[in-house]
């Protein structure tokens, strides 16, 4: 089979390159190579828009989609139980995730087959499965959306990046644009005569709130992104699933949008988040959370989560000239559009600093994130990281992050670096503001754990106390109350945890440190 595929690719490329009217570029050559035996479908699209000079702009749109399609696709998973591949259809009907999971559990119990899980991911390349009619339909209806009053002012470059793409993220390939466009009358009926993109986005989001919600733990057995049909069954999904649904509706009517994300929050233990951002009439992007928070100018819809790094996905792939040299999901660092950020310079006398990363505490351990890095001799400069958060530099050894290099540090709101160097020869008293501790610790035996740089892990203090004051009441009555612990090493990070649940308790809660600028213990 492989020799036949090679013959097809070479024949098509030779045919294309020898035609004077056939568009030619290095990026197109790469895309056609990646398409393998699906290359004829891409050629059909190019031929379709090459026949009439009036379609020259649509031809450019087609080339934009095809040239930047390498790396676009989705992960396909296999449903398995203890017996192997299962034929049981988990996502069916319009039952909602709770009923779906009840039926799933009943089936697993009745068949004594163990839990059904989706495993063995296989990446499916769009280039190798997409068909010409789908690309053509997407282009035709995208151009119709561009004619909407609120979209007419978009440049062709903005249109290509924010309206034209046929996918929002890594969802399975779907034909959606025609249906959403032709069934969008309800949006205009609710929105009235507005041409405000943010108002239109809010109308759609408010409607979706009535039928969908965020779910995560309930679908832990399914690591992929839902299709529209699966989302209709579950009545909810992760942020990526909800972004897809909202994004399809908005792009279908010409509201320009992009996907943005952060890999990790700086003050939680549950990873990061992705959201949509609308390009408003002033040229600024305004973020929104699908089925939750509508877009508001000069406002971030992240509630109490601490953003320290933000990225914007783009469809266009830049700076590659050969297969394998592109990034599968090209991104732009947009941190400074949303928050105050500064550079951090790390000096490390080592023969190899290229495997040194900046990381944030998310969960019990340090998680590396991507940022622009400049290496100058022994100095590594990490560009544009958010202030008011805890960080550590970590070293990559092999394929794993081995350990932190030197002590973690607090980057204060003013940009000052406060090292968190554990001092075992110093005994301190740590005070926890009860309005900031976990409410589930009420009436439980509590102890303090602290970050031990030598062990690269959390160690437990000796003192144990029962939390006798209800944190909920402290919050409700807006009064000050604290619990203190003695005999702890100074200068490091501290967590208040359930004493009877250690060492597993290190996965919960957030650390307190003594902020030298504020002169008090604060939670991060």
Coordinates of C-alpha atoms in Angstrom, one line a residue, residues 58 76 83 98 139 157 176 189-190 206 212 237 250 271 277 297 308 329-330 449 471 484 489 494 498 504 518:
X58 CA -12.2 32.3 -2.3
X76 CA -9.8 9.1 18.4
X83 CA -12.9 -8.0 27.8
X98 CA -26.1 11.7 35.1
X139 CA -15.8 28.6 2.5
X157 CA -6.6 38.6 7.2
X176 CA -21.6 22.3 10.9
X189 CA -34.8 37.7 16.8
X190 CA -33.5 37.9 20.3
X206 CA -27.4 33.1 27.5
X212 CA -25.7 23.0 28.9
X237 CA -18.9 19.1 28.7
X250 CA -20.8 32.7 16.5
X271 CA -4.9 22.6 35.9
X277 CA -12.4 35.8 22.9
X297 CA -14.9 45.1 28.0
X308 CA -0.1 34.3 35.2
X329 CA -1.2 24.2 17.6
X330 CA 0.4 27.6 16.8
X449 CA 2.8 20.5 56.0
X471 CA -14.5 29.0 58.5
X484 CA -1.6 29.0 64.7
X489 CA 11.1 25.6 59.9
X494 CA 2.9 26.0 54.4
X498 CA -6.3 17.0 57.5
X504 CA -2.6 12.2 50.4
X518 CA 2.7 42.8 53.3

